[in-house]
Short mmCIF file of C-alpha atoms and ligand atoms in Angstrom, two decimals:
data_model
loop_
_atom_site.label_atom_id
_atom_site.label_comp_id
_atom_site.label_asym_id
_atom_site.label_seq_id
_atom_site.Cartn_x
_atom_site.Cartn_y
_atom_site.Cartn_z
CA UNK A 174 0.00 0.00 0.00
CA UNK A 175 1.45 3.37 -0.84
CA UNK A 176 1.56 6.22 1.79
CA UNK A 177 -1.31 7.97 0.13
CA UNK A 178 -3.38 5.08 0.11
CA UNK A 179 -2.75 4.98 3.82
CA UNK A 180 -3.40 8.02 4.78
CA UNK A 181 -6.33 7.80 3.15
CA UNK A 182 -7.65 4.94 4.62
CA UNK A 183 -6.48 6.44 8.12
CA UNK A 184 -9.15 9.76 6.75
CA UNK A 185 -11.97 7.97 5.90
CA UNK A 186 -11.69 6.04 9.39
CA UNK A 187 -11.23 8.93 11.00
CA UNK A 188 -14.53 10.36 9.46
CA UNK A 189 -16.16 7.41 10.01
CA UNK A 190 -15.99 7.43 13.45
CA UNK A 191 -16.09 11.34 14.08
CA UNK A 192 -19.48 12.45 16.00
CA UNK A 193 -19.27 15.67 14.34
CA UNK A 194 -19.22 14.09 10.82
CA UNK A 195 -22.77 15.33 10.09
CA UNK A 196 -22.59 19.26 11.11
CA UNK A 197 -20.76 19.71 7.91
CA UNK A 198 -23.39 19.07 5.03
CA UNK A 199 -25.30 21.47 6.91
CA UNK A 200 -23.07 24.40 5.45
CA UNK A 201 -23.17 25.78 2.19
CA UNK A 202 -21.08 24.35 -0.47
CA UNK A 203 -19.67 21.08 1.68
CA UNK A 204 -19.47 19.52 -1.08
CA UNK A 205 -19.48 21.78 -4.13
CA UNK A 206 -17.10 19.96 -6.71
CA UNK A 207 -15.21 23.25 -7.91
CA UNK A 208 -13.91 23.29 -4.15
CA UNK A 209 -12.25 20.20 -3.24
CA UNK A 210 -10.44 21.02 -0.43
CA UNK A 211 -11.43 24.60 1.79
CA UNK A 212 -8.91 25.36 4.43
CA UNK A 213 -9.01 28.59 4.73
CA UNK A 214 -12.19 28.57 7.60
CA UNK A 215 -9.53 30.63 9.65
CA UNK A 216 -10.02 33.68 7.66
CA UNK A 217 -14.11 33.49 6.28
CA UNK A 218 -15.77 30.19 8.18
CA UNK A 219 -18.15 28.93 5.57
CA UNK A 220 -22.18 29.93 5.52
CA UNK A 221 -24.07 27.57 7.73
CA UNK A 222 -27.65 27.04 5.05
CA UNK A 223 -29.76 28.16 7.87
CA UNK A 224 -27.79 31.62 7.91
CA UNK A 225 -29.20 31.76 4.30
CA UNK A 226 -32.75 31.50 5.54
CA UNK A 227 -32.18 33.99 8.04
CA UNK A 228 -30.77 36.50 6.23
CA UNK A 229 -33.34 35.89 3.82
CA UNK A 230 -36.39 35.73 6.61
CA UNK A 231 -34.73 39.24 8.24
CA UNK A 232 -34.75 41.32 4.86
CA UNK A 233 -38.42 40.05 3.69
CA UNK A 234 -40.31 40.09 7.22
CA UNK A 235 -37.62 41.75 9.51
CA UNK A 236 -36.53 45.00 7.68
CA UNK A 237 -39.41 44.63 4.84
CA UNK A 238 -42.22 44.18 6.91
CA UNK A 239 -41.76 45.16 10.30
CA UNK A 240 -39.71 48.26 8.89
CA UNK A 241 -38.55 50.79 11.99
CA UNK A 242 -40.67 48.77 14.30
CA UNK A 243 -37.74 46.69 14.25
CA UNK A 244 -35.60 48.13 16.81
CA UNK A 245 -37.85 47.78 19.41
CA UNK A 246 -38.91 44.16 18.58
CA UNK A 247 -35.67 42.94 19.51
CA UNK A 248 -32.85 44.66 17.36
CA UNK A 249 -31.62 47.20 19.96
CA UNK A 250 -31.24 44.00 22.60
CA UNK A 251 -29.40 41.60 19.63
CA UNK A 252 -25.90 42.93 20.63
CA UNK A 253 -26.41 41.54 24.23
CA UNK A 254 -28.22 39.22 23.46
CA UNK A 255 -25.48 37.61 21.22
CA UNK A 256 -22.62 37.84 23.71
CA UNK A 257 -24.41 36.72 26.34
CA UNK A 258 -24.94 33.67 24.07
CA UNK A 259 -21.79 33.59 22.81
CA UNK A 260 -19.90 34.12 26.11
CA UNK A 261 -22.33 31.00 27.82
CA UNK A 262 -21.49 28.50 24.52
CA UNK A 263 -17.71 29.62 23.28
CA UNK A 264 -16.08 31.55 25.65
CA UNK A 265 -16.92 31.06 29.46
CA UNK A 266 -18.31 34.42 30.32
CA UNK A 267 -21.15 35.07 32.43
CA UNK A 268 -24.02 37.25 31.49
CA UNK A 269 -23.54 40.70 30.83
CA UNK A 270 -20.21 41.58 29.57
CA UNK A 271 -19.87 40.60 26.53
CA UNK A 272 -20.94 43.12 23.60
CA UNK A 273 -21.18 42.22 19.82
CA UNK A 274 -19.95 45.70 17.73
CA UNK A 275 -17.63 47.44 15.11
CA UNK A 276 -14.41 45.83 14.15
CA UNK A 277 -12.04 43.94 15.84
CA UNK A 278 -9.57 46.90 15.02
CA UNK A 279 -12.05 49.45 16.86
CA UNK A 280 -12.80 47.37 20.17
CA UNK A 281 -9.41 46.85 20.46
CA UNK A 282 -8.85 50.86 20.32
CA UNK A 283 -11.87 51.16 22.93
CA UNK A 284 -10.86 48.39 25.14
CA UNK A 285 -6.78 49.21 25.12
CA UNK A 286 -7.81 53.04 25.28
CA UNK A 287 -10.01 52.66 28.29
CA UNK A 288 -7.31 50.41 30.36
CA UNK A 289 -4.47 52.61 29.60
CA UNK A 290 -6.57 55.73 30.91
CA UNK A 291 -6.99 52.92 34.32
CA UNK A 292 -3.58 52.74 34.62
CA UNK A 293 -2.94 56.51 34.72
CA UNK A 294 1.24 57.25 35.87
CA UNK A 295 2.19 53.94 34.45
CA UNK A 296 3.76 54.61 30.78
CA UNK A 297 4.44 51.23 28.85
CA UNK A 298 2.42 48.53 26.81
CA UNK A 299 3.72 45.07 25.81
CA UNK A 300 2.71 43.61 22.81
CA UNK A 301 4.17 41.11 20.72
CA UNK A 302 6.37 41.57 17.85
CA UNK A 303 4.00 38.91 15.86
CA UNK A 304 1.56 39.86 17.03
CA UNK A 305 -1.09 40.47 14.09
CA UNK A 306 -0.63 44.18 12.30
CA UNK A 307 -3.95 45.48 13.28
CA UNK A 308 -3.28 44.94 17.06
CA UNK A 309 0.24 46.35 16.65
CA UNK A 310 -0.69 49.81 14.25
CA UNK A 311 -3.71 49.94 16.86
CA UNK A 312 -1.08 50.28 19.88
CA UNK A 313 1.15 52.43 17.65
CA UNK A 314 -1.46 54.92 17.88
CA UNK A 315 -2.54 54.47 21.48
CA UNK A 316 1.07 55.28 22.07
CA UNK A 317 1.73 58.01 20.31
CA UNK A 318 -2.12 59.80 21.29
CA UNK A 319 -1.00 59.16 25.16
CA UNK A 320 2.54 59.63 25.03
CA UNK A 321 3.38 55.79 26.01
CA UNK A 322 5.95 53.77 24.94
CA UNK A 323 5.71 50.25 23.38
CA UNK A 324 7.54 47.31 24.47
CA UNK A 325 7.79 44.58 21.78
CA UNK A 326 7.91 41.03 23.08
CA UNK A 327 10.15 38.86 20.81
CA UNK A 328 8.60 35.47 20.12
CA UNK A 329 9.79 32.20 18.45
CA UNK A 330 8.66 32.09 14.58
CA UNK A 331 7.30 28.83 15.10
CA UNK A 332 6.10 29.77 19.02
CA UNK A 333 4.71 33.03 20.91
CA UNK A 334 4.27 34.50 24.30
CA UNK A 335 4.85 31.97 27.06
CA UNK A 336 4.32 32.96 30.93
CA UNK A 337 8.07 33.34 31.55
CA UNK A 338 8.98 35.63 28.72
CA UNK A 339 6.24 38.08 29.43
CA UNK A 340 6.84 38.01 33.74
CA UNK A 341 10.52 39.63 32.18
CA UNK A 342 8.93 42.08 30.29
CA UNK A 343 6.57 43.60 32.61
CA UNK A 344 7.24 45.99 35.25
CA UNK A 345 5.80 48.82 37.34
CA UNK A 346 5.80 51.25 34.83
CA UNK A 347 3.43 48.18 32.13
CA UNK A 348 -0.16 49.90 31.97
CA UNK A 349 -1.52 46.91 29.82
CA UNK A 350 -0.06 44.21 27.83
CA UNK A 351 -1.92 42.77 24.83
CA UNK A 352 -1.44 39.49 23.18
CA UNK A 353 -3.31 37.23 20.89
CA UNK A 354 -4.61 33.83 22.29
CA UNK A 355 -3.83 31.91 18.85
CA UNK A 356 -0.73 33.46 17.13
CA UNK A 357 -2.27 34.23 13.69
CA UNK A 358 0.71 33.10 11.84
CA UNK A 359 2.34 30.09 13.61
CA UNK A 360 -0.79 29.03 15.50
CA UNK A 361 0.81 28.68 18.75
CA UNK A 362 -1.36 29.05 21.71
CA UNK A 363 -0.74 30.87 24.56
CA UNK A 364 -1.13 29.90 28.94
CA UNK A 365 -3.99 31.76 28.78
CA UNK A 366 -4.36 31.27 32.47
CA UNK A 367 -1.24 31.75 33.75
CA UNK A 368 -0.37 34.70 31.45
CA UNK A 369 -3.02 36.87 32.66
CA UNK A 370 -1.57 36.05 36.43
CA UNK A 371 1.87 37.09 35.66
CA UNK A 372 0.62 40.58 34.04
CA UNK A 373 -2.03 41.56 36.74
CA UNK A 374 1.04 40.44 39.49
CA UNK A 375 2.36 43.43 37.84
CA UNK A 376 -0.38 45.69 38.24
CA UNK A 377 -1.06 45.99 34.60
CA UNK A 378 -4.57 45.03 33.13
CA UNK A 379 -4.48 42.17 30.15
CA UNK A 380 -6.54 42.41 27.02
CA UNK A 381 -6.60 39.19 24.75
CA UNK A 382 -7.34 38.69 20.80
CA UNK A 383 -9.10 35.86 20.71
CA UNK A 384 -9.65 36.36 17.01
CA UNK A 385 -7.72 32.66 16.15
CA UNK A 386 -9.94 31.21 19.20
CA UNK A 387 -13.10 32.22 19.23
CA UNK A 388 -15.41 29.03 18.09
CA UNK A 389 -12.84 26.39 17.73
CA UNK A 390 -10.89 26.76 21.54
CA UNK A 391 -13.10 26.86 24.50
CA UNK A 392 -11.33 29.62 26.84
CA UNK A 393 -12.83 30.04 30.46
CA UNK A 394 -12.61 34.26 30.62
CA UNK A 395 -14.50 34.45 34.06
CA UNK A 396 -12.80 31.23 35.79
CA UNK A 397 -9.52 32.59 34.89
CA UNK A 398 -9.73 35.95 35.73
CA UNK A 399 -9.70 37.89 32.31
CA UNK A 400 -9.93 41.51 32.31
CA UNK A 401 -10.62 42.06 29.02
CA UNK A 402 -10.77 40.19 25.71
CA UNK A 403 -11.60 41.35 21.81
CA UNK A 404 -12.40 38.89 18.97
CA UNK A 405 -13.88 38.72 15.42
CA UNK A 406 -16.71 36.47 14.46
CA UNK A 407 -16.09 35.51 10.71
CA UNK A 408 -13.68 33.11 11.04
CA UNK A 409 -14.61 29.90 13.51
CA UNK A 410 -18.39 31.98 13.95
CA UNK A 411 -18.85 31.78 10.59
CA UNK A 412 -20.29 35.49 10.82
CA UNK A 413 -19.75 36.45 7.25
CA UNK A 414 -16.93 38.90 5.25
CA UNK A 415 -17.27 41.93 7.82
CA UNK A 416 -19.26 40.62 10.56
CA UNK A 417 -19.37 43.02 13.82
CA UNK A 418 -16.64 41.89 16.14
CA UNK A 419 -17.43 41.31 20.28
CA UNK A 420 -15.82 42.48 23.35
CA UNK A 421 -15.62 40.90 26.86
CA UNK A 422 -14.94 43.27 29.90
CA UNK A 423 -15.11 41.48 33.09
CA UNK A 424 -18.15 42.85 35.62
CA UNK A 425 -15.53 44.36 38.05
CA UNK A 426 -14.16 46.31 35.27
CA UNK A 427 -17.45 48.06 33.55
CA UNK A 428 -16.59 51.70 35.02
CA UNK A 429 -13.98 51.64 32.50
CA UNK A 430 -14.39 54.44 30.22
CA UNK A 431 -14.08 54.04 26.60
CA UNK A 432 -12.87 56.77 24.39
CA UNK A 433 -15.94 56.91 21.86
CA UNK A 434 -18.68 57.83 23.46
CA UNK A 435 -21.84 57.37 21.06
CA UNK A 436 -25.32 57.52 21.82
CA UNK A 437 -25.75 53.57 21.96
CA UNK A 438 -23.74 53.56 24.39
CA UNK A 439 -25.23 56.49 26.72
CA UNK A 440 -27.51 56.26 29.30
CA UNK A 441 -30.56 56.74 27.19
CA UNK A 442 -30.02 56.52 23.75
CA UNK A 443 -33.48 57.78 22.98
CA UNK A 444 -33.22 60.28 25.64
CA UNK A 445 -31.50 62.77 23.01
CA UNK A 446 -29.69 64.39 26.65
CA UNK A 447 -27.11 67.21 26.74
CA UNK A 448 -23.82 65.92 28.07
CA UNK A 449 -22.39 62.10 27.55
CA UNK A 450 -23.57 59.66 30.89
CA UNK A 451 -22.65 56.30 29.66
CA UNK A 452 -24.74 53.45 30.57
CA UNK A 453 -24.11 51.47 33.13
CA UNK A 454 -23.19 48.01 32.43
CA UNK A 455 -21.86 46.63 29.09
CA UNK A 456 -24.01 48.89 26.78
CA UNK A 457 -21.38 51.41 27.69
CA UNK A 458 -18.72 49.63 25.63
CA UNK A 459 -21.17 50.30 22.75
CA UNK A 460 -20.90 53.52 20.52
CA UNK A 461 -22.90 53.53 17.37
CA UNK A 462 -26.45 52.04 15.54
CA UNK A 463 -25.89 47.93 15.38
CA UNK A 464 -25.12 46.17 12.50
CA UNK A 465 -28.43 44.02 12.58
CA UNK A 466 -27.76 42.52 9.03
CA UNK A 467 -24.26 41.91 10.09
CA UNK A 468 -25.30 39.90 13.23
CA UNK A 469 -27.74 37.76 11.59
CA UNK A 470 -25.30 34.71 10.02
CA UNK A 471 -23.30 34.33 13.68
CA UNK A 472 -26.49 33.57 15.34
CA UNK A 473 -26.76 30.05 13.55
CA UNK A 474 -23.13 29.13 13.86
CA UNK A 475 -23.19 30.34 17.72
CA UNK A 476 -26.60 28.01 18.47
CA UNK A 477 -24.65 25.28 16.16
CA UNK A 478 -21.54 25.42 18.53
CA UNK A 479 -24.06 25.20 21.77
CA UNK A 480 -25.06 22.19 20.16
CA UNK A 481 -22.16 20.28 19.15
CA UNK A 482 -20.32 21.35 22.39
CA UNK A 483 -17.17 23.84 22.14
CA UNK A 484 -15.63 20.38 23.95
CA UNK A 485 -16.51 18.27 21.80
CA UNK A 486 -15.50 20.86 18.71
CA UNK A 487 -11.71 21.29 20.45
CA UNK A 488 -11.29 17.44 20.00
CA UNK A 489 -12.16 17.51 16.52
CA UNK A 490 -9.46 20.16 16.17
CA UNK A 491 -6.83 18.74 17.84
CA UNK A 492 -7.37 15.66 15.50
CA UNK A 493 -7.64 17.38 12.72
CA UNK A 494 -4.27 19.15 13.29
CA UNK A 495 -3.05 15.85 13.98
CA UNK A 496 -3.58 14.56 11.10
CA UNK A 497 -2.59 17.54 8.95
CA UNK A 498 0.69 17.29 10.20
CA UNK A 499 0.87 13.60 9.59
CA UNK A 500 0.00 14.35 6.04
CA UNK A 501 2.43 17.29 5.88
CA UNK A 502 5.33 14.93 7.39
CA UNK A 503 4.90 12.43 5.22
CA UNK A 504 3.88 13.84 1.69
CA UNK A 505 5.73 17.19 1.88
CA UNK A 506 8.86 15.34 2.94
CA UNK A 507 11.64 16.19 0.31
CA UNK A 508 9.81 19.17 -0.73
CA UNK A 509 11.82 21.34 1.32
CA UNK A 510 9.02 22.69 3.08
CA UNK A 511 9.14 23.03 7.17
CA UNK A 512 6.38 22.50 9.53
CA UNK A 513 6.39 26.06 11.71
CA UNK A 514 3.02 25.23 14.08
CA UNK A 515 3.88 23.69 17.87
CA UNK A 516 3.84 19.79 17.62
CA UNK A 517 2.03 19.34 20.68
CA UNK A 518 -1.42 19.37 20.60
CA UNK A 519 -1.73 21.55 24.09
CA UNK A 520 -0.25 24.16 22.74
CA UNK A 521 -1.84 24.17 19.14
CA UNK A 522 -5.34 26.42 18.10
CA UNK A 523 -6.87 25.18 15.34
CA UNK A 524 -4.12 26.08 12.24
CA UNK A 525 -0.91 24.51 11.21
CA UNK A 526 1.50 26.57 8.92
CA UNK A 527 3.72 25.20 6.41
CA UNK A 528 6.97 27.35 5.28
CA UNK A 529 8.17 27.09 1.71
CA UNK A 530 9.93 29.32 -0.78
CA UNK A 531 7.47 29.04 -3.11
CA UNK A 532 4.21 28.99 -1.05
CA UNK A 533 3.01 32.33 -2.54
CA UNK A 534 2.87 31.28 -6.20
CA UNK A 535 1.89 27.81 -5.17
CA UNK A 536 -0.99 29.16 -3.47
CA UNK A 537 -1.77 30.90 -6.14
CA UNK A 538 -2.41 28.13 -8.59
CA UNK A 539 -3.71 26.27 -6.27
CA UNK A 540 -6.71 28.48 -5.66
CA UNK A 541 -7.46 28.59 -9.17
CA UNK A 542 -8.09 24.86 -8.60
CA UNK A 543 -10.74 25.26 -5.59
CA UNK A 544 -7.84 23.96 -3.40
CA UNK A 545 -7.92 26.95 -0.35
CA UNK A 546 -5.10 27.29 1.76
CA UNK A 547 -3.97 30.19 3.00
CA UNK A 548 -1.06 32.73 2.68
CA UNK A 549 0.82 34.66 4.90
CA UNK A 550 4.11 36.56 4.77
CA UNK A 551 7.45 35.51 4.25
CA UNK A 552 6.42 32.25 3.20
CA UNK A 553 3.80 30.40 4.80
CA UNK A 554 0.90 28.19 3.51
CA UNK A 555 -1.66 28.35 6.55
CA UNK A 556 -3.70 25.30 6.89
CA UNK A 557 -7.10 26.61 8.95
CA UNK A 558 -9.17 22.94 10.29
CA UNK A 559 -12.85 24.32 10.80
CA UNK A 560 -14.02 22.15 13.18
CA UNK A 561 -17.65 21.55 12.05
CA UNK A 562 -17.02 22.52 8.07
CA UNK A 563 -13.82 20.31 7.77
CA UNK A 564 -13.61 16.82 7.11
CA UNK A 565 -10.02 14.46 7.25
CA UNK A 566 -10.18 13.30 3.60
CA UNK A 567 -10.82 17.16 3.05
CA UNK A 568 -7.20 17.78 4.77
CA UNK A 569 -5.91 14.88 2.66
CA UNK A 570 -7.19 16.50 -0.55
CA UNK A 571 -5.81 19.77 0.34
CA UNK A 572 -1.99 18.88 1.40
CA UNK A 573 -1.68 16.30 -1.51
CA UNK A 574 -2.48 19.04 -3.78
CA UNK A 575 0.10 21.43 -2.15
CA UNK A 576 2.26 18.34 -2.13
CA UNK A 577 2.16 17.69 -5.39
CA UNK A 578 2.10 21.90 -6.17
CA UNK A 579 5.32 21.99 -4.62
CA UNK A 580 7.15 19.36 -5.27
CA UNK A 581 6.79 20.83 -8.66
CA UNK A 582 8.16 24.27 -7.72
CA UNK A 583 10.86 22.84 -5.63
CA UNK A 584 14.40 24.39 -5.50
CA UNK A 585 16.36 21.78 -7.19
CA UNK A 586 19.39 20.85 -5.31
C1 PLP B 3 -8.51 38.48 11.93
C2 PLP B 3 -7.83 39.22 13.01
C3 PLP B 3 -8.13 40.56 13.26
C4 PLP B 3 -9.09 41.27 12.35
O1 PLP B 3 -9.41 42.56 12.69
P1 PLP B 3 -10.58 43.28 11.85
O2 PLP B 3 -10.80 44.55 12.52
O3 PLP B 3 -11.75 42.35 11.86
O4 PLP B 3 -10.09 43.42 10.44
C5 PLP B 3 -7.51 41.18 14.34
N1 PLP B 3 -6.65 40.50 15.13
C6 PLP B 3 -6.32 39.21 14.90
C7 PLP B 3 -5.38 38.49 15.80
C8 PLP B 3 -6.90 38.54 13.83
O5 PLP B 3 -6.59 37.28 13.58
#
């Protein structure tokens, strides 16, 4: 038996016997023949079919039919509403502080904003040098509107920020340290837990991206003491391009005070008051109108993941992961390509990255092909495992394709 026909055997067992085998035909395009192989659910998670209903059901009766009337029939309460859902399902959070709204890049302005103006006589931020280049340009700014400086945390290229190397960056003078819970490129996954110890041992507050986590890597925000956390909800929430992003601020930390103050987020909106009171509770971390269109595909994918069990959805990760870098070891081997994503499961998200001179032209062709990896800079071919969209022989599809893709582009030797 060749290795292919091994590792394909080792797939279809593998499906066979996976209890979340069945979520995927219920997204759009599972198994549309001009995509083989879709392994890019990292960057834009796949419609769920139901999302197509809804979106449908909200323009026809919602908007259509029920026409202003809308906002007080439950729009004004959806961005609550969500995160509470959200937090209970994905994320560990009790009711009431998490907020779906804007952009990831804007709630991280708010929320790093807000705890640098907490921390006022202390003058540094740490961030990490890979960290991804929204959350970096965002602190750029932060620093140079407050007058703070920025420490930059180096990290491992195929690691990130571990508790040890961030307890000798902090000091008395750290106002907040930011890091992402998934490192975007490598994948590596951060001691959440023990992280968030070191930095608030220093008196500095801790905000997290959970952008790479978010759906796919249960996190427990309350039980480990988060202070605050930012993610986006098109990648494992299958939100859609542009979906609103959500915020978490722990209870004990809603007097923060954010630096756009909007009517949404006042202390009655409709009101119309002289002078900015912000509300109390959550809502305050709220500035503008919500994005009700915008919030209506995460709803399915956020009931799906209550369903399946964010438990049940990190095994089917870590197995997929696995498996991709069985594949990777044994059909990229002599391609000259290099494995960059932690080998131990623990300390994986849900992505495994590949490094290969030629991974940007590979990529590509290969996407002409419906074969959907992803790129990032230098080199790297990012491999993102949906949980509920991606199936093993899909991963085998995929990497024998960039197999094959680069062994063809390969530097000679
Ligand atoms: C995807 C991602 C973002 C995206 O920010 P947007 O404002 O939604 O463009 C931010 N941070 C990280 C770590 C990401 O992976």
């Amino acid at each position: 038996m060749s290795a292919y026909d091994e590792l394909l055997g080792r797939s279809r067992q593998l499906d066979g016997k996976d209890p979340l085998a069945g979520y995927r035909q219920l997204f759009v395009g599972a198994d549309d023949p001009q995509v083989p192989a879709y392994l890019d659910g990292n960057s834009l998670g796949r419609p769920l079919q139901a999302s197509v209903e809804r979106v449908r059901d909200l323009m026809v009766q919602g908007w259509g039919g029920r026409l202003i009337r809308g906002w007080d029939e439950g729009w004004l309460d959806l961005p609550q509403q969500l995160g509470d859902e959200l937090g209970r399902v994905a994320l560990g959070a009790g009711p009431g502080q998490c907020i779906v709204a804007d952009s990831t890049t804007v709630l991280l302005y708010k929320l790093a904003r807000a705890a640098v103006a907490a921390r006022p006589g202390r003058h540094r931020v740490l961030v990490d040098r890979d960290n991804f280049p929204t959350d970096r340009y965002v602190l750029e700014g932060i620093a140079a509107e407050c007058g703070l400086e920025l420490d930059w945390l180096q990290v491992p290229y195929d690691g990130g920020a571990e508790p040890k190397s961030v307890r000798a960056a902090v000091g008395p003078d750290t106002a907040l340290v930011v890091l992402s819970h998934v490192a975007y490129r490598s994948g590596h996954l951060a001691d959440m837990r023990a992280i968030t110890e070191v930095v608030q041992a220093s008196g500095a507050l801790m905000l997290w991206d959970l952008c790479h986590s978010a759906g796919a890597v249960p996190v427990e925000l309350d039980a480990w003491g988060v202070d605050l956390a930012v993610g986006c909800s098109y990648k494992y929430l299958n939100g859609g391009p542009g979906a609103p992003a959500w915020a978490y601020v722990r209870s004990t930390h809603q007097q923060l005070a954010q630096p756009i103050q909007g009517w949404i987020g006042s202390r009655d909106p409709f009101g119309m008051e002289q002078g900015y009171q912000p509300a109390e509770g959550i809502r305050r971390f709220a500035s503008g109108t919500p994005p009700i269109i915008g919030m209506a595909a995460m709803q399915d994918m956020i009931a799906l993941i209550g369903r399946a069990g964010i438990g049940a959805i990190r095994e089917k990760s870590i197995a997929l992961t696995s498996y991709a870098l069985d594949v990777v070891d044994t059909l990229l081997a002599g391609t000259g390509a290099v494995a960059t994503s932690p080998r131990e499961p623990e300390r994986r998200g849900s992505h495994v990255t590949i490094d290969h001179p030629g991974a940007r032209t590979a990529t590509v062709r290969l996407w002409e092909r419906g074969i959907i990896p992803d790129y990032r800079n230098p080199c790297g071919i990012r491999l993102g495992l949906s949980p509920l969209s991606t199936s093993f022989e899909e991963v085998l599809r995929g990497v024998a394709a960039i197999a094959a893709e680069l062994a063809g582009s390969a530097p000679r030797a």
